Structures are given as structure tokens and as C-alpha cells.
């Protein structure tokens, strides 16, 4: 197998149309704002000092990411595994972040890029209580680019299809990690889900 180089790409792909280039906007407009306010889930991508890239899922109630202005997003951070790879990248790495927003039932997605900073201001944390808890920190994104992706990827994947995989086809995450590391005690999916409910 031969790896492609930059010159090869031009022979394989046509140039994007002017419309595709123009759809990348410098700020959050009314359509993007509505989409973010309907979204309960996004993926946060960051880059580290060594050039590594981290992408992590983020979720909450509908509209959990707050549109504070046409060039500002505020994302509360909820309980997780405490690796904080994304946040280390924000404070130690490039500071560049990208968010990919999803809305269940809509095949299009929204991409938002900019620079991130972190805040643990008590008043800000208190204003974002969810699931009975304030966030531990808030990611403040200075937005510089916003654009919608067409729905082809989600249409191909049938992501919103009512036909769903039964959870039982995979062992619990606890069992998976135990098998991989031999650390901790394996737990059933039911026990894992009950614990999740207290840690949201």
C-alpha cells in the first residue's frame, strides 16, 4: 500500500465550490445558535503540545452549551474520568478547539472552531447547575469559525434509525476495562448504569 502525498489529493478530489468555502462563517448566526440550543451532545477536539489530538464526547440537557454571544460559547464540564486530556491541551497546548454538535433526528451537524480558555469563577459555575451539581470548570470558546456539515455521513450511517443495537451484545465498560487491565472488579451493565445515575 502506497501512502498518498499532497499532490495526489488534487488528482483525486475536485476543488470545493465557492458555496462550500463561503459557508464557513466567522460568527454564530441565528441558524447556528438555534442548532446549538437544540443540541444535547457534541464532540470536543483539542491539540496538545506534541501535536497529538484528543476528541472526547460531551453531553447534557438540550442546550447544555451556552451561546453567550456571536463569538462566545460556554461549555460546563461534568463528572468524567479525571484524565482531563482536553483541558490539558487547552491550557498547555495550542488552545485551539473544535466542537461538532449533533441534534438527534437531524442529519446535518454543526462545527464550531476557536480558542479555548478555562474558568472556575464561582458565579459562573453557580449559573450552570445541572443534575443538581455545578460544573467543576467551564470551557470558554472564543469562536472564529462556524459551519454546517451536510447530512451525508449520518445518512450513510443511519445513526438516527429506530433500529438499535442491543446493549447486551457488548460486555459492560467495567468488564471491558477489567479484561484489558486486570484492575478493579468487573461489574454488570446494570450496576454500571445505576452508578452513572449518581455521577451525572
Short mmCIF file of C-alpha atoms in Angstrom, two decimals:
data_model
loop_
_atom_site.label_atom_id
_atom_site.label_comp_id
_atom_site.label_asym_id
_atom_site.label_seq_id
_atom_site.Cartn_x
_atom_site.Cartn_y
_atom_site.Cartn_z
CA UNK A 1 0.00 0.00 0.00
CA UNK A 2 1.39 3.39 -1.02
CA UNK A 3 0.66 6.48 1.05
CA UNK A 4 -0.77 9.48 -0.75
CA UNK A 5 1.05 12.81 -0.80
CA UNK A 6 -0.35 16.32 -1.09
CA UNK A 7 -0.06 16.33 -4.88
CA UNK A 8 -2.10 13.13 -5.11
CA UNK A 9 -5.06 14.73 -3.39
CA UNK A 10 -5.58 17.24 -6.19
CA UNK A 11 -5.93 14.38 -8.68
CA UNK A 12 -8.48 12.56 -6.54
CA UNK A 13 -10.66 15.43 -5.32
CA UNK A 14 -12.18 18.36 -7.17
CA UNK A 15 -11.80 21.83 -5.70
CA UNK A 16 -14.60 22.78 -3.29
CA UNK A 17 -17.23 25.05 -4.77
CA UNK A 18 -17.36 28.74 -3.79
CA UNK A 19 -20.52 27.97 -1.82
CA UNK A 20 -18.72 25.33 0.29
CA UNK A 21 -15.96 27.83 1.09
CA UNK A 22 -18.39 30.66 1.80
CA UNK A 23 -20.49 28.65 4.26
CA UNK A 24 -17.70 28.88 6.85
CA UNK A 25 -18.81 31.90 8.86
CA UNK A 26 -16.78 33.98 11.34
CA UNK A 27 -19.53 34.01 13.99
CA UNK A 28 -22.59 32.20 15.31
CA UNK A 29 -25.65 33.32 13.33
CA UNK A 30 -29.32 32.66 14.08
CA UNK A 31 -29.29 29.21 12.47
CA UNK A 32 -26.17 28.04 14.29
CA UNK A 33 -27.48 29.45 17.58
CA UNK A 34 -30.74 27.52 17.20
CA UNK A 35 -28.86 24.31 16.41
CA UNK A 36 -26.58 24.63 19.47
CA UNK A 37 -29.58 25.37 21.68
CA UNK A 38 -31.23 22.13 20.47
CA UNK A 39 -28.10 20.00 20.89
CA UNK A 40 -27.65 17.63 23.86
CA UNK A 41 -24.35 16.21 22.57
CA UNK A 42 -21.12 17.28 20.91
CA UNK A 43 -17.55 16.09 20.40
CA UNK A 44 -14.74 18.33 21.66
CA UNK A 45 -11.42 18.16 19.78
CA UNK A 46 -8.20 19.73 21.08
CA UNK A 47 -4.49 19.53 20.23
CA UNK A 48 -1.53 19.03 22.55
CA UNK A 49 1.97 20.44 22.72
CA UNK A 50 3.34 17.33 20.98
CA UNK A 51 0.91 17.58 18.07
CA UNK A 52 -1.36 14.87 19.44
CA UNK A 53 -5.11 15.30 19.09
CA UNK A 54 -7.80 14.44 21.62
CA UNK A 55 -11.50 14.09 20.86
CA UNK A 56 -13.97 13.48 23.66
CA UNK A 57 -17.77 13.23 23.88
CA UNK A 58 -19.64 15.90 25.86
CA UNK A 59 -23.31 15.82 26.74
CA UNK A 60 -26.01 17.29 28.91
CA UNK A 61 -29.54 18.53 28.75
CA UNK A 62 -30.67 20.11 25.48
CA UNK A 63 -28.74 23.36 25.05
CA UNK A 64 -26.12 22.48 27.70
CA UNK A 65 -23.57 24.54 25.75
CA UNK A 66 -24.48 28.20 26.23
CA UNK A 67 -24.31 30.72 23.40
CA UNK A 68 -23.05 33.78 25.27
CA UNK A 69 -22.65 35.87 22.11
CA UNK A 70 -21.93 35.59 18.38
CA UNK A 71 -18.30 34.76 19.16
CA UNK A 72 -18.55 33.10 22.57
CA UNK A 73 -19.60 29.67 23.78
CA UNK A 74 -19.59 28.43 27.38
CA UNK A 75 -19.42 24.68 27.99
CA UNK A 76 -19.80 23.37 31.57
CA UNK A 77 -17.60 20.39 32.45
CA UNK A 78 -19.33 17.48 34.16
CA UNK A 79 -18.01 14.47 36.04
CA UNK A 80 -15.76 12.22 33.99
CA UNK A 81 -12.67 10.05 34.33
CA UNK A 82 -10.41 12.90 35.52
CA UNK A 83 -7.85 12.36 32.76
CA UNK A 84 -8.65 15.94 31.62
CA UNK A 85 -6.75 15.39 28.35
CA UNK A 86 -8.86 18.04 26.60
CA UNK A 87 -8.32 20.65 29.29
CA UNK A 88 -4.59 20.00 29.49
CA UNK A 89 -4.45 20.63 25.77
CA UNK A 90 -6.36 23.87 26.19
CA UNK A 91 -4.08 25.27 28.91
CA UNK A 92 -0.77 23.71 27.81
CA UNK A 93 -1.20 23.06 24.10
CA UNK A 94 -2.30 25.19 21.17
CA UNK A 95 -5.53 26.31 22.80
CA UNK A 96 -7.36 25.62 19.56
CA UNK A 97 -10.64 23.75 19.95
CA UNK A 98 -13.27 22.40 17.61
CA UNK A 99 -16.75 21.29 18.55
CA UNK A 100 -19.02 19.09 16.46
CA UNK A 101 -22.66 19.41 17.53
CA UNK A 102 -25.34 16.77 16.97
CA UNK A 103 -29.14 17.05 17.25
CA UNK A 104 -30.99 13.71 17.37
CA UNK A 105 -33.18 13.35 14.31
CA UNK A 106 -31.28 15.91 12.20
CA UNK A 107 -28.63 14.53 9.83
CA UNK A 108 -26.70 17.77 9.47
CA UNK A 109 -24.07 18.63 12.09
CA UNK A 110 -22.52 21.93 13.14
CA UNK A 111 -18.80 22.56 13.51
CA UNK A 112 -17.52 25.42 15.66
CA UNK A 113 -13.85 26.34 15.99
CA UNK A 114 -11.91 28.83 18.03
CA UNK A 115 -9.59 29.24 21.00
CA UNK A 116 -10.45 27.95 24.44
CA UNK A 117 -9.74 29.12 27.96
CA UNK A 118 -10.91 27.68 31.27
CA UNK A 119 -12.68 29.33 34.17
CA UNK A 120 -13.63 28.22 37.68
CA UNK A 121 -15.31 31.50 38.60
CA UNK A 122 -17.79 30.69 41.41
CA UNK A 123 -20.58 32.85 40.00
CA UNK A 124 -20.21 31.30 36.56
CA UNK A 125 -20.23 27.76 37.99
CA UNK A 126 -23.30 28.55 40.09
CA UNK A 127 -25.16 29.73 36.99
CA UNK A 128 -24.70 26.34 35.30
CA UNK A 129 -26.05 23.87 37.84
CA UNK A 130 -27.36 20.74 36.12
CA UNK A 131 -28.26 17.32 37.54
CA UNK A 132 -28.17 19.06 40.93
CA UNK A 133 -24.48 19.92 40.66
CA UNK A 134 -22.39 22.87 39.45
CA UNK A 135 -19.70 22.09 36.87
CA UNK A 136 -16.10 21.79 38.02
CA UNK A 137 -14.93 24.22 35.34
CA UNK A 138 -16.28 26.00 32.27
CA UNK A 139 -14.69 25.99 28.83
CA UNK A 140 -14.91 29.46 27.29
CA UNK A 141 -14.57 29.34 23.50
CA UNK A 142 -13.70 32.47 21.53
CA UNK A 143 -15.39 31.44 18.29
CA UNK A 144 -13.69 32.19 14.96
CA UNK A 145 -15.30 29.72 12.54
CA UNK A 146 -18.75 28.16 12.26
CA UNK A 147 -20.21 25.96 9.57
CA UNK A 148 -22.78 23.28 8.93
CA UNK A 149 -21.81 19.87 7.57
CA UNK A 150 -24.18 18.22 5.11
CA UNK A 151 -26.09 15.15 6.32
CA UNK A 152 -24.41 12.53 4.11
CA UNK A 153 -22.29 10.93 6.85
CA UNK A 154 -25.20 10.47 9.22
CA UNK A 155 -27.48 9.35 6.39
CA UNK A 156 -24.95 6.70 5.34
CA UNK A 157 -24.57 5.52 8.92
CA UNK A 158 -28.33 5.63 9.61
CA UNK A 159 -27.36 6.99 13.01
CA UNK A 160 -30.90 8.03 13.92
CA UNK A 161 -32.51 4.82 12.66
CA UNK A 162 -35.02 3.32 15.10
CA UNK A 163 -33.20 0.00 14.68
CA UNK A 164 -30.75 -0.02 17.57
CA UNK A 165 -28.06 -2.42 18.67
CA UNK A 166 -29.00 -4.23 21.87
CA UNK A 167 -26.65 -3.22 24.70
CA UNK A 168 -26.21 -6.87 25.62
CA UNK A 169 -24.08 -7.56 22.52
CA UNK A 170 -21.14 -5.87 24.30
CA UNK A 171 -19.89 -6.54 27.82
CA UNK A 172 -20.16 -3.69 30.31
CA UNK A 173 -17.47 -1.00 30.21
CA UNK A 174 -16.40 -2.25 33.64
CA UNK A 175 -15.86 -5.76 32.25
CA UNK A 176 -14.01 -4.41 29.20
CA UNK A 177 -11.57 -2.38 31.30
CA UNK A 178 -11.06 -5.29 33.70
CA UNK A 179 -10.24 -7.58 30.75
CA UNK A 180 -7.83 -5.01 29.34
CA UNK A 181 -6.05 -4.05 32.56
CA UNK A 182 -6.84 -6.72 35.21
CA UNK A 183 -7.59 -3.77 37.52
CA UNK A 184 -10.72 -3.37 39.62
CA UNK A 185 -13.64 -5.76 39.83
CA UNK A 186 -15.86 -6.38 36.79
CA UNK A 187 -19.43 -5.14 37.20
CA UNK A 188 -22.60 -5.87 35.26
CA UNK A 189 -24.12 -3.28 32.95
CA UNK A 190 -27.00 -2.80 35.39
CA UNK A 191 -24.63 -1.87 38.22
CA UNK A 192 -22.67 0.47 35.95
CA UNK A 193 -25.83 2.26 34.85
CA UNK A 194 -27.04 2.67 38.43
CA UNK A 195 -23.70 4.21 39.40
CA UNK A 196 -23.80 6.54 36.41
CA UNK A 197 -27.11 7.95 37.63
CA UNK A 198 -25.42 9.29 40.78
CA UNK A 199 -22.43 10.70 38.90
CA UNK A 200 -24.04 12.77 36.15
#
